[in-house]
Coordinates of C-alpha atoms and ligand atoms in Angstrom, one line a residue:
X1 CA 21.1 -5.6 5.9
X2 CA 19.3 -5.1 9.1
X3 CA 16.1 -3.3 8.5
X4 CA 15.1 -0.1 11.0
X5 CA 12.3 2.3 11.0
X6 CA 14.8 4.7 9.6
X7 CA 15.8 2.9 6.8
X8 CA 12.8 0.7 6.0
X9 CA 11.7 2.4 3.0
X10 CA 15.2 3.5 1.8
X11 CA 16.3 2.5 -1.8
X12 CA 19.0 0.2 -0.8
X13 CA 16.3 -1.9 1.4
X14 CA 13.9 -1.9 -1.4
X15 CA 16.7 -3.1 -3.8
X16 CA 17.6 -5.7 -1.3
X17 CA 14.2 -6.7 -0.3
X18 CA 10.9 -7.1 -2.3
X19 CA 7.7 -5.7 -0.6
X20 CA 4.3 -5.7 -1.4
X21 CA 4.0 -2.1 -2.5
X22 CA 7.1 -2.8 -4.9
X23 CA 5.6 -6.1 -6.4
X24 CA 2.5 -4.0 -6.8
X25 CA 4.3 -1.4 -8.6
X26 CA 5.7 -3.9 -10.7
X27 CA 2.9 -6.3 -11.4
X28 CA -0.3 -4.0 -10.1
X29 CA -3.6 -5.3 -8.7
X30 CA -6.7 -6.7 -10.1
X31 CA -7.7 -3.1 -10.0
X32 CA -4.8 -1.5 -11.5
X33 CA -2.0 -2.1 -13.8
X34 CA 1.3 -2.0 -12.7
X35 CA 4.2 -0.4 -14.6
X36 CA 7.9 -2.4 -14.9
X37 CA 9.6 0.5 -16.1
X38 CA 8.4 3.1 -13.7
X39 CA 9.1 0.4 -10.6
X40 CA 12.5 0.1 -11.8
X41 CA 12.8 4.2 -12.5
X42 CA 12.0 4.5 -8.8
X43 CA 14.7 1.8 -7.6
X44 CA 17.3 3.4 -9.8
X45 CA 16.3 6.8 -8.1
X46 CA 15.3 8.5 -11.4
X47 CA 11.7 8.7 -10.6
X48 CA 9.9 9.8 -7.3
X49 CA 6.2 9.2 -6.8
X50 CA 4.7 12.5 -5.5
X51 CA 3.9 12.3 -1.8
X52 CA -0.2 12.9 -2.3
X53 CA -2.5 14.3 0.2
X54 CA -4.5 10.9 0.3
X55 CA -1.0 8.9 1.6
X56 CA -0.3 11.5 3.8
X57 CA -3.5 11.6 5.8
X58 CA -3.0 7.9 6.1
X59 CA 0.4 8.2 7.6
X60 CA -1.0 11.1 9.9
X61 CA -3.3 8.6 11.3
X62 CA -0.7 5.6 11.2
X63 CA 1.4 8.0 13.3
X64 CA -1.2 8.9 15.9
X65 CA -1.8 5.0 16.8
X66 CA 2.0 4.8 16.6
X67 CA 2.3 7.5 19.1
X68 CA 4.7 9.4 16.8
X69 CA 2.6 12.3 16.4
X70 CA 4.6 14.9 17.4
X71 CA 7.5 13.9 15.3
X72 CA 5.3 13.6 12.3
X73 CA 4.1 17.0 12.6
X74 CA 7.9 18.1 13.0
X75 CA 8.3 16.2 10.0
X76 CA 5.7 17.6 7.9
X77 CA 5.5 21.2 8.1
X78 CA 3.2 21.2 5.1
X79 CA 0.0 19.8 6.6
X80 CA -0.5 23.4 8.7
X81 CA -1.9 26.5 7.5
X82 CA 0.8 29.1 6.6
X83 CA -1.3 31.8 7.8
X84 CA -4.2 32.6 10.0
X85 CA -4.1 30.7 13.0
X86 CA -1.6 28.3 11.4
X87 CA -4.0 25.4 12.3
X88 CA -4.1 21.8 10.6
X89 CA -5.0 22.0 6.9
X90 CA -8.8 20.6 6.5
X91 CA -7.4 17.2 5.1
X92 CA -5.7 16.5 8.5
X93 CA -8.6 18.1 10.4
X94 CA -10.5 15.4 9.0
X95 CA -8.0 13.0 9.9
X96 CA -8.4 14.2 13.4
X97 CA -12.3 13.6 13.4
X98 CA -11.2 10.0 11.9
X99 CA -8.9 9.4 14.7
X100 CA -12.0 10.4 17.5
X101 CA -14.5 8.3 15.6
X102 CA -12.1 5.1 15.8
X103 CA -11.2 5.9 19.6
X104 CA -15.1 5.9 20.0
X105 CA -15.3 2.3 19.3
X106 CA -14.1 -0.4 21.7
X107 CA -14.2 -3.0 19.4
X108 CA -12.3 -1.1 16.6
X109 CA -9.8 -0.3 19.4
X110 CA -9.1 -3.9 20.2
X111 CA -7.5 -4.4 16.7
X112 CA -5.6 -1.5 17.0
X113 CA -4.0 -2.3 20.4
X114 CA -1.2 -4.5 18.9
X115 CA 2.8 -3.8 18.6
X116 CA 2.7 -0.9 16.2
X117 CA 4.9 -0.7 12.9
X118 CA 6.4 -4.5 13.1
X119 CA 9.1 -4.9 10.8
X120 CA 9.7 -8.4 9.9
X121 CA 11.4 -10.4 7.0
X122 CA 11.6 -13.6 5.3
X123 CA 11.9 -15.5 1.8
X124 CA 9.2 -16.1 -0.5
X125 CA 9.1 -17.1 -4.6
X126 CA 13.3 -16.8 -4.6
X127 CA 13.5 -13.3 -3.2
X128 CA 13.5 -11.7 0.6
X129 CA 10.9 -9.7 1.5
X130 CA 10.1 -6.9 4.0
X131 CA 6.8 -6.3 5.8
X132 CA 5.8 -3.7 8.3
X133 CA 2.5 -4.7 10.5
X134 CA 0.4 -1.4 11.7
X135 CA -1.0 -3.6 14.7
X136 CA 0.6 -7.0 15.2
X137 CA -1.4 -8.9 18.0
X138 CA 1.3 -12.0 18.9
X139 CA -0.9 -15.3 18.2
X140 CA -4.0 -13.5 17.7
X141 CA -3.9 -11.1 14.5
X142 CA -2.1 -9.2 12.1
X143 CA -4.0 -6.0 11.3
X144 CA -3.5 -3.1 8.7
X145 CA -5.1 0.4 9.3
X146 CA -6.7 1.9 6.2
X147 CA -7.9 5.3 5.4
X148 CA -10.1 5.6 2.5
X149 CA -12.8 7.3 0.5
X150 CA -15.6 4.5 1.0
X151 CA -15.6 1.1 2.4
X152 CA -18.9 0.2 0.7
X153 CA -18.3 1.8 -2.9
X154 CA -17.3 -0.6 -5.8
X155 CA -14.7 0.1 -8.1
X156 CA -15.4 -1.0 -12.2
X157 CA -12.7 -3.0 -13.7
X158 CA -12.7 -3.3 -17.6
X159 CA -12.9 -7.1 -18.0
X160 CA -13.7 -7.9 -14.4
X161 CA -16.5 -6.0 -13.8
X162 CA -17.4 -4.2 -10.1
X163 CA -14.6 -5.0 -7.2
X164 CA -14.4 -4.4 -3.6
X165 CA -11.8 -2.0 -2.2
X166 CA -9.7 -4.7 -0.6
X167 CA -8.8 -6.5 -4.1
X168 CA -9.1 -3.2 -5.9
X169 CA -6.1 -1.9 -4.3
X170 CA -4.3 -5.3 -3.9
X171 CA -5.0 -5.3 0.1
X172 CA -5.4 -9.4 -0.5
X173 CA -1.9 -9.6 -1.8
X174 CA -0.8 -7.4 1.3
X175 CA -2.6 -9.8 3.7
X176 CA -1.2 -13.0 1.6
X177 CA 2.2 -11.9 2.0
X178 CA 1.9 -10.6 5.7
X179 CA 0.6 -13.9 6.9
X180 CA 3.3 -16.0 5.3
X181 CA 6.1 -14.2 6.4
X182 CA 4.6 -13.7 10.1
X183 CA 4.2 -17.8 9.8
X184 CA 7.6 -18.1 8.8
X185 CA 8.7 -15.9 11.8
X186 CA 6.6 -17.3 14.5
X187 CA 5.4 -21.0 13.2
X188 CA 1.7 -19.3 13.2
X189 CA -0.8 -18.4 10.7
X190 CA -3.0 -15.5 11.7
X191 CA -5.8 -14.0 10.3
X192 CA -5.3 -11.0 8.6
X193 CA -7.9 -7.3 9.0
X194 CA -8.2 -4.4 7.6
X195 CA -9.2 -1.9 10.2
X196 CA -11.1 0.5 7.7
X197 CA -12.2 4.1 8.2
X198 CA -13.2 6.4 5.8
X199 CA -13.0 10.6 4.9
X200 CA -16.9 10.6 4.5
X201 CA -18.3 13.6 6.2
X202 CA -19.5 11.0 8.5
X203 CA -16.4 8.7 8.6
X204 CA -17.4 5.0 8.3
X205 CA -15.5 2.4 10.0
X206 CA -15.4 -1.5 9.8
X207 CA -13.0 -4.2 10.7
X208 CA -12.9 -6.4 7.4
X209 CA -11.5 -10.0 7.8
X210 CA -9.6 -10.7 4.5
X211 CA -10.5 -14.4 4.8
X212 CA -7.8 -17.3 3.4
X213 CA -9.3 -18.2 0.3
X214 CA -9.1 -14.7 -0.8
X215 CA -5.3 -14.8 0.5
X216 CA -4.6 -18.2 -1.2
X217 CA -5.8 -16.8 -4.5
X218 CA -3.7 -13.8 -3.7
X219 CA -0.5 -15.5 -3.1
X220 CA -0.8 -17.9 -6.0
X221 CA -0.9 -14.5 -8.2
X222 CA 2.4 -13.3 -6.5
X223 CA 3.6 -16.6 -7.1
X224 CA 3.0 -16.8 -10.9
X225 CA 4.5 -13.3 -11.5
X226 CA 7.6 -13.6 -9.2
X227 CA 10.1 -14.8 -12.0
X228 CA 9.0 -12.3 -14.1
X229 CA 9.5 -9.3 -11.8
X230 CA 12.9 -10.8 -10.5
X231 CA 14.1 -10.9 -13.9
X232 CA 13.2 -7.5 -14.4
X233 CA 14.2 -6.1 -11.0
X234 CA 17.9 -7.8 -11.7
X235 CA 18.2 -6.4 -15.2
X236 CA 17.7 -10.0 -17.1
X237 CA 14.8 -8.8 -19.2
X238 CA 13.5 -5.3 -20.0
X239 CA 10.8 -3.9 -18.5
X240 CA 7.6 -3.4 -20.2
X241 CA 6.2 0.4 -20.3
X242 CA 2.6 0.5 -19.5
X243 CA 2.5 3.9 -21.5
X244 CA -0.3 5.3 -19.3
X245 CA 1.6 6.5 -16.1
X246 CA 3.3 10.0 -15.3
X247 CA 6.5 8.2 -15.8
X248 CA 6.2 6.7 -19.1
X249 CA 4.8 10.0 -20.4
X250 CA 7.4 11.8 -18.8
X251 CA 10.2 9.4 -20.5
X252 CA 8.1 9.4 -23.8
X253 CA 10.2 9.8 -27.1
X254 CA 8.4 9.8 -30.2
X255 CA 9.5 8.1 -33.6
X256 CA 6.8 7.7 -35.4
X257 CA 2.9 8.6 -35.5
X258 CA 0.5 6.3 -34.3
X259 CA -2.9 5.4 -36.1
X260 CA -6.5 6.1 -35.1
X261 CA -6.9 2.5 -34.5
X262 CA -3.8 2.6 -31.9
X263 CA -6.4 5.0 -29.7
X264 CA -8.8 2.5 -29.1
X265 CA -6.4 -0.7 -28.7
X266 CA -6.9 -0.6 -25.1
X267 CA -10.8 -1.5 -25.6
Ligands
LIG1 ZN1 4.0 3.4 -17.2

């Protein structure tokens, strides 16, 4: 299957290729548990994740820098008010502010100057992978643009403690896989940067270098867990249910009571 901008996110592409977001669906990240059951339900088209405003705001900013804003607006009429001046909803007015803030910074813009939404494929840990790079500067850098709530606020994770946003959301995994697939395609191991911008009242902007020591550790985590992911994806192994997510709740069939102990077993 030849991947294009049109079929990149299709189920057919997801069945043939592994991607970072699919790996995170199955396995999770340091911060968030995956759900094998939901990951499979999505592949089988029995479950669809809701398109959240947070995701759409990110896509809006991506589209701007890709130069595809007009098409994005046509394809997403729900980002406009239905009454009054029919202008952008407030989340997208904020997105416009974020874009203006980014454009005011020459250094940030250098990182955004690469080829946009570049698709590459490769092979890793026994399966084919697909990646899509926000800003690819050949021979120089791999850049991923992220719009988020806060760059500096840490996230509390049980058994680990406070985590930075990079590892909480598994952007270290993304960097590791992108770096390796780019290396397979070009022979060059390039640094991975997150071009981060926030939705705060006064937007914050930073270029975060996810250094190779973190990427190596993340790649080890992927490698250690891929055999299980592939067995579940191919149907050789039964998927585990996290029992916490929307999809698990939706598909819950009661057969017995649980005990008070069960309610605290996660602690
Ligand atoms: Zn679940």
